[in-house]
Coordinates of C-alpha atoms and ligand atoms in Angstrom, one line a residue:
X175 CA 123.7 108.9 69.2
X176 CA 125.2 111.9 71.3
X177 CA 122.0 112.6 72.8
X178 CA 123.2 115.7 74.7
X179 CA 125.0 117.1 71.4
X180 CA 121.5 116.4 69.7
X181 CA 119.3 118.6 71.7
X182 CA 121.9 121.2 71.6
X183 CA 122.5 121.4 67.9
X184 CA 118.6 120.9 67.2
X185 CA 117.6 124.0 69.8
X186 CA 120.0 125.7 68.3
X187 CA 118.7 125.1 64.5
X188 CA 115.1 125.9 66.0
X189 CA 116.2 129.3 66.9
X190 CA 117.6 129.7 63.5
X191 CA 115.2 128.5 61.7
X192 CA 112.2 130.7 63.2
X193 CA 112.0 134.3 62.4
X194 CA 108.6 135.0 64.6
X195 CA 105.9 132.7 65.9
X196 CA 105.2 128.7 65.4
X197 CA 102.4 126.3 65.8
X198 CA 103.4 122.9 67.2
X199 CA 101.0 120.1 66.6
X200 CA 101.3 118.0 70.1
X201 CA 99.3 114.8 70.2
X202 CA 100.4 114.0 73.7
X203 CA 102.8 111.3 72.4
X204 CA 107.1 111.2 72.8
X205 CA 107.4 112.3 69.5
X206 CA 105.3 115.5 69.4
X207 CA 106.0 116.1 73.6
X208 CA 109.5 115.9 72.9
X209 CA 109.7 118.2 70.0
X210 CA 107.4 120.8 72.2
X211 CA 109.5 120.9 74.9
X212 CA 113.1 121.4 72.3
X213 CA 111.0 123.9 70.6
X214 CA 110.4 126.0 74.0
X215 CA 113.8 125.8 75.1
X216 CA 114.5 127.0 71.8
X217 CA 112.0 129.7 71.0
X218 CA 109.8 130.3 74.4
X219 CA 106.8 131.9 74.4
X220 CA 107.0 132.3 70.6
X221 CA 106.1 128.5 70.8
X222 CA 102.5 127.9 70.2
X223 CA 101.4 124.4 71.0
X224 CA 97.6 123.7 69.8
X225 CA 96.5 120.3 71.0
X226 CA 93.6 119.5 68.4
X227 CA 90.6 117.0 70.4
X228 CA 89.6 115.1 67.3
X229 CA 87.7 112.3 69.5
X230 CA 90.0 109.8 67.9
X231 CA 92.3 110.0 71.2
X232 CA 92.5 107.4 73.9
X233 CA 89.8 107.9 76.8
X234 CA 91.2 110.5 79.2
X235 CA 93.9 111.9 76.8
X236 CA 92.6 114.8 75.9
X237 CA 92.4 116.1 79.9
X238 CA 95.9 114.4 80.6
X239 CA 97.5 116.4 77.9
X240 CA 95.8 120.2 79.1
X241 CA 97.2 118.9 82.5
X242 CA 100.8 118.3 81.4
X243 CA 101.5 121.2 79.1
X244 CA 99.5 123.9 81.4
X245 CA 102.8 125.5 81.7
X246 CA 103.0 126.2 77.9
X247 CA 100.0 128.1 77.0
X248 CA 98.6 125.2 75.3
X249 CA 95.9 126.0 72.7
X250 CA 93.3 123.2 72.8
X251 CA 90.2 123.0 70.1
X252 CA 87.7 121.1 69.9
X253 CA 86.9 119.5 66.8
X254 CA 85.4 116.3 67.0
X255 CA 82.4 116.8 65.3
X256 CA 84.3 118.2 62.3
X257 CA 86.3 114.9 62.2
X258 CA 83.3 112.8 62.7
X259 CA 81.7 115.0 60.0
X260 CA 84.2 114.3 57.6
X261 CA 84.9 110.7 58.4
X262 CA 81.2 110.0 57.4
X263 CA 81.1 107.1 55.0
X264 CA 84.9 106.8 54.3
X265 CA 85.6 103.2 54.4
X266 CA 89.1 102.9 52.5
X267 CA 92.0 103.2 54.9
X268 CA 94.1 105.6 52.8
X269 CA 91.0 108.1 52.0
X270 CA 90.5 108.0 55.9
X271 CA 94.0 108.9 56.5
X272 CA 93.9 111.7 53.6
X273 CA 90.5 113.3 55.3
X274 CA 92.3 113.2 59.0
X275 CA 95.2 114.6 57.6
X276 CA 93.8 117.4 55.6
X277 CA 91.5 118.0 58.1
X278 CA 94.8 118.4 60.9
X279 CA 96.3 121.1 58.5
X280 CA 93.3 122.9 58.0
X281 CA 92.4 123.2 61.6
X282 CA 96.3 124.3 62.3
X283 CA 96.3 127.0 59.3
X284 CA 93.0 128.3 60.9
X285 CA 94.7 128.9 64.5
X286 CA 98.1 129.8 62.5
X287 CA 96.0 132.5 60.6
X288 CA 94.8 133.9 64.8
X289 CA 97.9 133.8 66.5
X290 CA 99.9 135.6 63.3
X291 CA 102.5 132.1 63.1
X292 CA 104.1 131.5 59.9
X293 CA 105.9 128.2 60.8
X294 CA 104.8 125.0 61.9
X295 CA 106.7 122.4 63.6
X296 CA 105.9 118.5 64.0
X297 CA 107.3 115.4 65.5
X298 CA 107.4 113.1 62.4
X299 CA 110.2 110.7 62.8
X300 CA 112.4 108.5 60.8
X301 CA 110.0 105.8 60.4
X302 CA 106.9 107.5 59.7
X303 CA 108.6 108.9 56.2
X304 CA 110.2 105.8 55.5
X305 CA 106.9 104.2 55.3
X306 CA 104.9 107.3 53.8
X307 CA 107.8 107.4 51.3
X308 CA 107.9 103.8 50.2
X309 CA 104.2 103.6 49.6
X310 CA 103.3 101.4 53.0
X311 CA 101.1 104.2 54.5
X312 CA 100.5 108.1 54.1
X313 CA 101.3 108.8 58.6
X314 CA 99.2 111.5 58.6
X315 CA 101.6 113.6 59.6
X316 CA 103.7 113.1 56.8
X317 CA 102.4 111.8 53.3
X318 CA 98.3 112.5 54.1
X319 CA 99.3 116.0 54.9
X320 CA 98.2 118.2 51.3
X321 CA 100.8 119.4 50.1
X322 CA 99.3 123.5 49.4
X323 CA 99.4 124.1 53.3
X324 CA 99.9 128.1 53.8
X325 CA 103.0 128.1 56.1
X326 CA 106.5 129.6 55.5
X327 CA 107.8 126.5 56.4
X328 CA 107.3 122.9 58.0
X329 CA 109.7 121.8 60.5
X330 CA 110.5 118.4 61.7
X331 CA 113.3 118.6 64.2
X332 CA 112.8 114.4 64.9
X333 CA 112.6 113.6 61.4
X334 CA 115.8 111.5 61.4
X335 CA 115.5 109.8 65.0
X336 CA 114.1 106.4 65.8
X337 CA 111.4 106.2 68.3
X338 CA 114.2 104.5 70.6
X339 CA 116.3 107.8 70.1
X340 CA 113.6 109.8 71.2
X341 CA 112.9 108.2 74.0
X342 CA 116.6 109.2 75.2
X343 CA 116.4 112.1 74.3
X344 CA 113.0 112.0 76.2
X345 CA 114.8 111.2 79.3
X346 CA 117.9 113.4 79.1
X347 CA 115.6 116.0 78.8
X348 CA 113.8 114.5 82.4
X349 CA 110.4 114.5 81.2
X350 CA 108.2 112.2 83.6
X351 CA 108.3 108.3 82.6
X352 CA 104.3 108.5 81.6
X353 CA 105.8 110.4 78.9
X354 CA 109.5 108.6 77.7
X355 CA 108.2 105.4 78.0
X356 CA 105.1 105.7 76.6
X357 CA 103.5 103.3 73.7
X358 CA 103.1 104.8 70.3
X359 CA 100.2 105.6 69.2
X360 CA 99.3 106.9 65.5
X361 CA 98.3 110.6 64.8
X362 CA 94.9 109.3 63.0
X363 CA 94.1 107.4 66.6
X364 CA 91.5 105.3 67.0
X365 CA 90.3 106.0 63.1
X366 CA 92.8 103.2 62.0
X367 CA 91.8 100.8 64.7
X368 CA 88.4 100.7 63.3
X369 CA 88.1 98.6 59.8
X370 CA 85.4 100.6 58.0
X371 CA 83.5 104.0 58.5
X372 CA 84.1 105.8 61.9
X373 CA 80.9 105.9 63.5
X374 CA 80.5 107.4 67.7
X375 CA 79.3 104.3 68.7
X376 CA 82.1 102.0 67.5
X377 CA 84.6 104.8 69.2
X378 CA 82.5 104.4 72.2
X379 CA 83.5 100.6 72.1
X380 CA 87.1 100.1 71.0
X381 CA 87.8 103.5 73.1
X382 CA 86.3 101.6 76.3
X383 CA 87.7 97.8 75.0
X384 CA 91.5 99.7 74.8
X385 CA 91.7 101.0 78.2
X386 CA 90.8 97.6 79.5
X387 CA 93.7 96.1 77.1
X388 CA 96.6 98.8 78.4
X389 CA 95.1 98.4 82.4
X390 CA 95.3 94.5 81.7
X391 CA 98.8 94.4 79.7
X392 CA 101.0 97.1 81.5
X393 CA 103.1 94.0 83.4
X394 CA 104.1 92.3 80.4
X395 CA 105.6 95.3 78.9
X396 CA 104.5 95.6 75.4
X397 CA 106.3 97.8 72.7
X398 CA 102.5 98.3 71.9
X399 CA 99.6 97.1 72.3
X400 CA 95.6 98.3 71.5
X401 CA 92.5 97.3 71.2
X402 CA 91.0 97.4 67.4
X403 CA 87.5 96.9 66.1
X404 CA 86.9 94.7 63.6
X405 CA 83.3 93.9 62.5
X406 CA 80.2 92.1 63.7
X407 CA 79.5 88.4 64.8
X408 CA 77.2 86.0 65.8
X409 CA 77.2 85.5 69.9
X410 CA 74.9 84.6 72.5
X411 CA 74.2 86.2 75.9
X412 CA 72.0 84.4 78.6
X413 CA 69.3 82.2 76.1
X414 CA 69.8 85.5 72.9
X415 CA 71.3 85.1 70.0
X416 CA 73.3 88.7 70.0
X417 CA 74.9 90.1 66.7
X418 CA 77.7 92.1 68.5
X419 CA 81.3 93.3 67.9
X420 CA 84.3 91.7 67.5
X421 CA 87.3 93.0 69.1
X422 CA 91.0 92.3 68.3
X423 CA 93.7 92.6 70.9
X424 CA 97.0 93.8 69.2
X425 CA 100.3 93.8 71.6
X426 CA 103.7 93.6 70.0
X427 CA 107.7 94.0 70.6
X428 CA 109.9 96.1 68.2
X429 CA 112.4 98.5 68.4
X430 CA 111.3 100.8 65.8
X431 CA 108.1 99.7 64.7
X432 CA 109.4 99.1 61.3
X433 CA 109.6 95.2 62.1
X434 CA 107.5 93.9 64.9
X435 CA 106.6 90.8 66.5
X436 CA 103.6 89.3 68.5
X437 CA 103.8 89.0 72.5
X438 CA 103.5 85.5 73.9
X439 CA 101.3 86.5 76.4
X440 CA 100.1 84.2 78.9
X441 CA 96.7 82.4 78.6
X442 CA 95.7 84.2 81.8
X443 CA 96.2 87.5 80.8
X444 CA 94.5 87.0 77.3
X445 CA 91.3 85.1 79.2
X446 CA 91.2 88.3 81.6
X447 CA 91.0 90.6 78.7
X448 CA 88.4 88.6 77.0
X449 CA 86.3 88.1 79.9
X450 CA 86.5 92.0 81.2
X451 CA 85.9 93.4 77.4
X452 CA 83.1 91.7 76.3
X453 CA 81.8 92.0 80.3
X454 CA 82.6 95.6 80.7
X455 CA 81.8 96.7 77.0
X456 CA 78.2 96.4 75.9
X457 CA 77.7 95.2 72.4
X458 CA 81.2 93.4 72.1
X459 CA 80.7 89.4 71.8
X460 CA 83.7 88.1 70.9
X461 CA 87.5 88.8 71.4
X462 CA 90.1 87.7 69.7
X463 CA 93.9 88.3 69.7
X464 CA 96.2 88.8 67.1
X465 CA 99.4 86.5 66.6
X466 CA 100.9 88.0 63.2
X467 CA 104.0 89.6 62.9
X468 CA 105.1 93.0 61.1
X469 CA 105.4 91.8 58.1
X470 CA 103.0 90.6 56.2
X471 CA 100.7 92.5 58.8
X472 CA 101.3 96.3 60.1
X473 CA 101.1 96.9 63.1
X474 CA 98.1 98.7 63.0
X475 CA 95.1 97.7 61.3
X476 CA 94.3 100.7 58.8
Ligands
XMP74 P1 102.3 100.4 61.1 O1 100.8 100.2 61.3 O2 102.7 101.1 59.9 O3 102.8 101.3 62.3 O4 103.0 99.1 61.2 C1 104.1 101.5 62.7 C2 104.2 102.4 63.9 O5 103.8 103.7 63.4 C3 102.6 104.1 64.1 N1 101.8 104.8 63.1 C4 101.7 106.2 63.0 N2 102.2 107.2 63.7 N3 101.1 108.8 62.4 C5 101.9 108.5 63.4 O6 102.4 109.4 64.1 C6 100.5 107.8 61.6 O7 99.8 108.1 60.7 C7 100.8 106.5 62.0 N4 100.4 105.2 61.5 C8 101.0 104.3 62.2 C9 102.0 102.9 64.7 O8 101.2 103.1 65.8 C10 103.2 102.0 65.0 O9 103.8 102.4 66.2

């Protein structure tokens, strides 16, 4: 790719493109950081990035974000009793996606509707339509999205890169390596990392459990790697029988996350994890780790 010609040609169509103000969706990820900063160059302060807390987000990632995009009058709302709201008692993955999705759209037409913007511009790329498209998964920002949203127009700058590609454009851009190199993580967060309904206390517990799995992995490298939630199981702590959580360590190679392949970690690094998550975590009693490859699995786990 002609990564210089790229940002060039796609700041350019940006400025084209928007006659007055836009909304930008930015999760904090490569994708959506990426796209904010093209859209700036491109449009300034017409640029509106709203940051939306839906307490799906890693621990800490709502503050890092309001930290790193200070400069950009960043909107930030909180909404994460409105997602926990609607999340209540939605067990099937695809009607959890749909409700996150909807909910993202609604939120964004709301602060569209404030600030007077007519356009709205999101960092879906290649593979997330490829997937919503072939019937694998609605990406939330791509087929959960309802289709009635009230803006001019939707525009995807990314939507034809790899993640690989926007990592280089990432860097010839010289955004900080936290941010190129950073692991993927879905728009629905934590949501699809839980099987079943969404409840505070199981985000309290695969929130705490994934920290410990990205402090614990960052050496070996992964493409990606997470903690999930899985369910409940029998374990025993001191002389009790405990019913307590089981969590799922997930850390894989790929290039575009279309394919993917577990890491051979050591058994050191995989017993450190264990023993810190279900010593640090209360309520967790068992960890397991996750050896399939993309496919038959996903990568994630909703
Ligand atoms: P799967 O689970 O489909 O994930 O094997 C492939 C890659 O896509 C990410 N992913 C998402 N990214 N919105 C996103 O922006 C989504 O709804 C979504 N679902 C999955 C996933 O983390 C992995 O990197």
């Amino acid at each position: 790719m002609d990564t210089k010609g790229f940002i060039r040609e796609t700041i350019e169509a940006i400025r084209e493109k928007v006659k007055g103000k836009a909304l930008m969706a930015l999760s904090g990820g490569v994708d959506s950081s990426v796209c904010a900063y093209l859209s700036h160059k491109a449009i300034g302060s017409d640029l509106y990035p709203v940051f939306i807390d839906t307490g799906l987000m890693r621990l800490d990632e709502p503050a890092n974000i309001k930290e790193t995009f200070k400069e950009m009058n960043l909107g930030a709302i909180n909404a994460k009793e409105s997602f926990l709201d609607s999340l209540k008692e939605v067990e099937e993955p695809e009607e959890k996606r749909k409700v996150i999705g909807n909910l993202f759209i609604r939120v964004f037409e709301e602060v569209a509707r404030d600030v007077g913007a007519r356009y709205l511009i999101q960092g879906t790329i290649y593979p997330d339509r490829i997937e919503s498209d072939g019937g694998i998964k609605s990406h939330h920002n791509v087929g959960g999205m309802p289709l009635d949203y009230d803006f001019e127009e939707v525009i995807e700058p990314l939507r034809d890169l790899y993640k690989d590609e926007v990592r280089e454009v990432a860097r010839a851009l010289s955004l900080p390596d936290e941010m190129s190199e950073r692991m993927p993580y879905p728009g629905p967060g934590m949501a699809v990392r839980i099987l079943g309904e969404v409840t505070e206390e199981k985000l309290k517990i695969v929130k705490r459990a994934n920290k410990i799995v990205e402090e614990e992995i960052k050496a070996y490298k992964p493409w990606q790697a997470f903690a999930a939630l899985l369910g409940k199981g029998t374990g025993v702590k001191g002389d009790r029988r405990v019913y307590g959580w089981i969590i799922s360590v997930r850390a894989v190679e790929s290039r575009d996350g279309m394919t993917a392949d577990f890491l051979r970690l050591p058994w050191d690094a995989l017993e450190r994890m264990s023993f810190r998550i279900t010593g640090e975590v209360p309520g967790v009693s068992r960890v397991v780790y996750d050896i399939t490859p993309k496919p038959p699995a996903t990568i994630e786990y909703e």
